[in-house]
Amino acid sequence: MKNKLAKLKFFPNNFEIIEDGDHVICVISGKRILLENLNYWNVDEQEPYHSYIEASIKREKLKNKK
């Protein structure tokens, strides 16, 4: 399943593949993340992040919205 965007459902400690694929796209950086390298996501927002840096950026944006 090369070069196909996956659709995922994120849970606190794992994710479920809804539609087969090999990667997702980081909502902050736009970088491609292979599923085997996916470690950061937001369950409430259902968004994947490339790294802790992008996850921190999103957390700050959400914090500033309140």
N, CA and C atoms as an extended XYZ file, in Angstrom:
198
Properties=species:S:1:pos:R:3:atomname:S:1:resname:S:1:resid:I:1 pbc="F F F"
N         0.853       -1.186        0.000 N   MET     1
C         0.000        0.000        0.000 CA  MET     1
C         0.896        1.246        0.000 C   MET     1
N         1.720        1.398       -1.005 N   LYS     2
C         2.658        2.519       -1.055 CA  LYS     2
C         1.996        3.774       -1.596 C   LYS     2
N         2.380        4.884       -0.992 N   ASN     3
C         1.924        6.203       -1.427 CA  ASN     3
C         0.414        6.376       -1.395 C   ASN     3
N        -0.220        5.798       -0.390 N   LYS     4
C        -1.669        5.979       -0.238 CA  LYS     4
C        -1.935        6.578        1.135 C   LYS     4
N        -2.714        7.634        1.144 N   LEU     5
C        -3.091        8.306        2.381 CA  LEU     5
C        -4.050        7.424        3.174 C   LEU     5
N        -3.727        7.187        4.419 N   ALA     6
C        -4.585        6.390        5.303 CA  ALA     6
C        -5.560        7.305        6.031 C   ALA     6
N        -6.689        6.759        6.416 N   LYS     7
C        -7.625        7.474        7.292 CA  LYS     7
C        -7.641        6.723        8.612 C   LYS     7
N        -7.458        7.473        9.699 N   LEU     8
C        -7.322        6.866       11.016 CA  LEU     8
C        -8.327        7.418       11.997 C   LEU     8
N        -8.613        6.638       13.016 N   LYS     9
C        -9.377        7.066       14.193 CA  LYS     9
C        -8.399        6.992       15.353 C   LYS     9
N        -8.167        8.130       16.014 N   PHE    10
C        -7.179        8.206       17.079 CA  PHE    10
C        -7.810        7.956       18.446 C   PHE    10
N        -7.131        7.156       19.239 N   PHE    11
C        -7.504        6.853       20.618 CA  PHE    11
C        -6.335        7.263       21.516 C   PHE    11
N        -6.512        7.284       22.843 N   PRO    12
C        -5.437        7.751       23.716 CA  PRO    12
C        -4.096        7.019       23.550 C   PRO    12
N        -4.101        5.732       23.336 N   ASN    13
C        -2.832        5.005       23.262 CA  ASN    13
C        -2.584        4.291       21.949 C   ASN    13
N        -3.500        4.435       20.999 N   ASN    14
C        -3.325        3.784       19.706 CA  ASN    14
C        -4.259        4.419       18.692 C   ASN    14
N        -4.258        3.868       17.510 N   PHE    15
C        -5.164        4.339       16.473 CA  PHE    15
C        -5.690        3.150       15.686 C   PHE    15
N        -6.829        3.365       15.070 N   GLU    16
C        -7.455        2.343       14.237 CA  GLU    16
C        -7.400        2.817       12.793 C   GLU    16
N        -7.044        1.929       11.902 N   ILE    17
C        -7.008        2.265       10.484 CA  ILE    17
C        -8.414        2.101        9.916 C   ILE    17
N        -8.980        3.204        9.477 N   ILE    18
C       -10.335        3.222        8.910 CA  ILE    18
C       -10.265        2.940        7.404 C   ILE    18
N        -9.263        3.529        6.760 N   GLU    19
C        -9.049        3.303        5.336 CA  GLU    19
C        -7.574        3.019        5.128 C   GLU    19
N        -7.261        1.882        4.513 N   ASP    20
C        -5.868        1.465        4.336 CA  ASP    20
C        -5.037        2.505        3.614 C   ASP    20
N        -3.792        2.582        4.037 N   GLY    21
C        -2.806        3.457        3.433 CA  GLY    21
C        -1.503        3.275        4.174 C   GLY    21
N        -0.474        4.002        3.755 N   ASP    22
C         0.819        3.857        4.416 CA  ASP    22
C         1.270        5.114        5.138 C   ASP    22
N         0.497        6.206        5.016 N   HIS    23
C         0.912        7.449        5.661 CA  HIS    23
C        -0.288        8.354        5.951 C   HIS    23
N        -0.018        9.376        6.779 N   VAL    24
C        -0.947       10.474        7.036 CA  VAL    24
C        -0.151       11.768        6.873 C   VAL    24
N        -0.841       12.889        6.908 N   ILE    25
C        -0.202       14.192        6.742 CA  ILE    25
C        -0.337       14.990        8.040 C   ILE    25
N         0.786       15.529        8.498 N   CYS    26
C         0.787       16.372        9.700 CA  CYS    26
C        -0.038       17.629        9.433 C   CYS    26
N        -0.953       17.952       10.331 N   VAL    27
C        -1.826       19.112       10.130 CA  VAL    27
C        -1.099       20.434       10.356 C   VAL    27
N         0.035       20.421       11.008 N   ILE    28
C         0.797       21.650       11.255 CA  ILE    28
C         1.828       21.890       10.155 C   ILE    28
N         2.662       20.905        9.891 N   SER    29
C         3.779       21.098        8.952 CA  SER    29
C         3.473       20.655        7.528 C   SER    29
N         2.463       19.809        7.351 N   GLY    30
C         2.172       19.265        6.039 CA  GLY    30
C         3.097       18.123        5.643 C   GLY    30
N         3.958       17.699        6.578 N   LYS    31
C         4.888       16.603        6.294 CA  LYS    31
C         4.155       15.268        6.285 C   LYS    31
N         4.652       14.391        5.441 N   ARG    32
C         4.121       13.031        5.351 CA  ARG    32
C         4.685       12.199        6.507 C   ARG    32
N         3.821       11.423        7.162 N   ILE    33
C         4.229       10.579        8.288 CA  ILE    33
C         3.859        9.139        7.957 C   ILE    33
N         4.862        8.281        7.833 N   LEU    34
C         4.577        6.862        7.638 CA  LEU    34
C         3.908        6.323        8.897 C   LEU    34
N         2.941        5.450        8.740 N   LEU    35
C         2.199        4.946        9.898 CA  LEU    35
C         3.112        4.301       10.936 C   LEU    35
N         4.170        3.627       10.495 N   GLU    36
C         5.064        2.995       11.467 CA  GLU    36
C         5.876        4.025       12.260 C   GLU    36
N         5.881        5.285       11.813 N   ASN    37
C         6.591        6.346       12.530 CA  ASN    37
C         5.653        7.297       13.265 C   ASN    37
N         4.369        7.056       13.189 N   LEU    38
C         3.384        7.950       13.808 CA  LEU    38
C         3.358        7.750       15.322 C   LEU    38
N         3.759        8.787       16.056 N   ASN    39
C         3.803        8.725       17.518 CA  ASN    39
C         3.024        9.836       18.209 C   ASN    39
N         2.645       10.871       17.476 N   TYR    40
C         2.013       12.037       18.089 CA  TYR    40
C         0.701       12.354       17.390 C   TYR    40
N        -0.364       12.497       18.211 N   TRP    41
C        -1.661       12.879       17.684 CA  TRP    41
C        -2.491       13.456       18.812 C   TRP    41
N        -3.606       14.081       18.427 N   ASN    42
C        -4.541       14.662       19.383 CA  ASN    42
C        -5.867       13.931       19.221 C   ASN    42
N        -6.288       13.266       20.272 N   VAL    43
C        -7.524       12.484       20.223 CA  VAL    43
C        -8.735       13.398       20.051 C   VAL    43
N        -8.791       14.504       20.801 N   ASP    44
C        -9.944       15.401       20.735 CA  ASP    44
C       -10.085       16.045       19.358 C   ASP    44
N        -8.957       16.452       18.778 N   GLU    45
C        -8.975       17.102       17.469 CA  GLU    45
C        -8.895       16.097       16.324 C   GLU    45
N        -8.546       14.823       16.631 N   GLN    46
C        -8.366       13.779       15.621 CA  GLN    46
C        -7.373       14.236       14.548 C   GLN    46
N        -6.191       14.690       15.031 N   GLU    47
C        -5.152       15.205       14.141 CA  GLU    47
C        -3.810       14.533       14.414 C   GLU    47
N        -3.067       14.179       13.349 N   PRO    48
C        -1.720       13.636       13.516 CA  PRO    48
C        -0.666       14.746       13.457 C   PRO    48
N         0.451       14.524       14.146 N   TYR    49
C         1.558       15.477       14.153 CA  TYR    49
C         2.859       14.758       13.834 C   TYR    49
N         3.707       15.423       13.090 N   HIS    50
C         4.973       14.834       12.656 CA  HIS    50
C         5.899       14.533       13.829 C   HIS    50
N         5.942       15.432       14.821 N   SER    51
C         6.840       15.250       15.968 CA  SER    51
C         6.278       15.995       17.171 C   SER    51
N         7.021       15.926       18.265 N   TYR    52
C         6.608       16.653       19.466 CA  TYR    52
C         6.592       18.157       19.227 C   TYR    52
N         7.378       18.640       18.288 N   ILE    53
C         7.427       20.080       17.994 CA  ILE    53
C         6.077       20.542       17.453 C   ILE    53
N         5.566       19.845       16.462 N   GLU    54
C         4.263       20.200       15.889 CA  GLU    54
C         3.146       20.007       16.909 C   GLU    54
N         3.246       18.960       17.710 N   ALA    55
C         2.244       18.733       18.764 CA  ALA    55
C         2.250       19.883       19.765 C   ALA    55
N         3.437       20.381       20.103 N   SER    56
C         3.551       21.509       21.038 CA  SER    56
C         2.983       22.786       20.433 C   SER    56
N         3.230       23.004       19.156 N   ILE    57
C         2.679       24.179       18.471 CA  ILE    57
C         1.159       24.146       18.534 C   ILE    57
N         0.574       22.997       18.246 N   LYS    58
C        -0.883       22.870       18.281 CA  LYS    58
C        -1.418       23.070       19.689 C   LYS    58
N        -0.726       22.500       20.695 N   ARG    59
C        -1.160       22.657       22.084 CA  ARG    59
C        -1.164       24.130       22.481 C   ARG    59
N        -0.149       24.878       22.065 N   GLU    60
C        -0.100       26.313       22.361 CA  GLU    60
C        -1.237       27.063       21.669 C   GLU    60
N        -1.515       26.707       20.422 N   LYS    61
C        -2.618       27.358       19.700 CA  LYS    61
C        -3.940       27.109       20.406 C   LYS    61
N        -4.166       25.866       20.856 N   LEU    62
C        -5.411       25.555       21.558 CA  LEU    62
C        -5.488       26.273       22.896 C   LEU    62
N        -4.353       26.365       23.583 N   LYS    63
C        -4.312       27.042       24.875 CA  LYS    63
C        -4.631       28.523       24.718 C   LYS    63
N        -4.133       29.145       23.659 N   ASN    64
C        -4.352       30.563       23.425 CA  ASN    64
C        -5.767       30.876       22.959 C   ASN    64
N        -6.487       29.881       22.449 N   LYS    65
C        -7.871       30.068       22.027 CA  LYS    65
C        -8.815       30.230       23.207 C   LYS    65
N        -8.427       29.673       24.360 N   LYS    66
C        -9.325       29.669       25.530 CA  LYS    66
C        -9.430       31.021       26.167 C   LYS    66
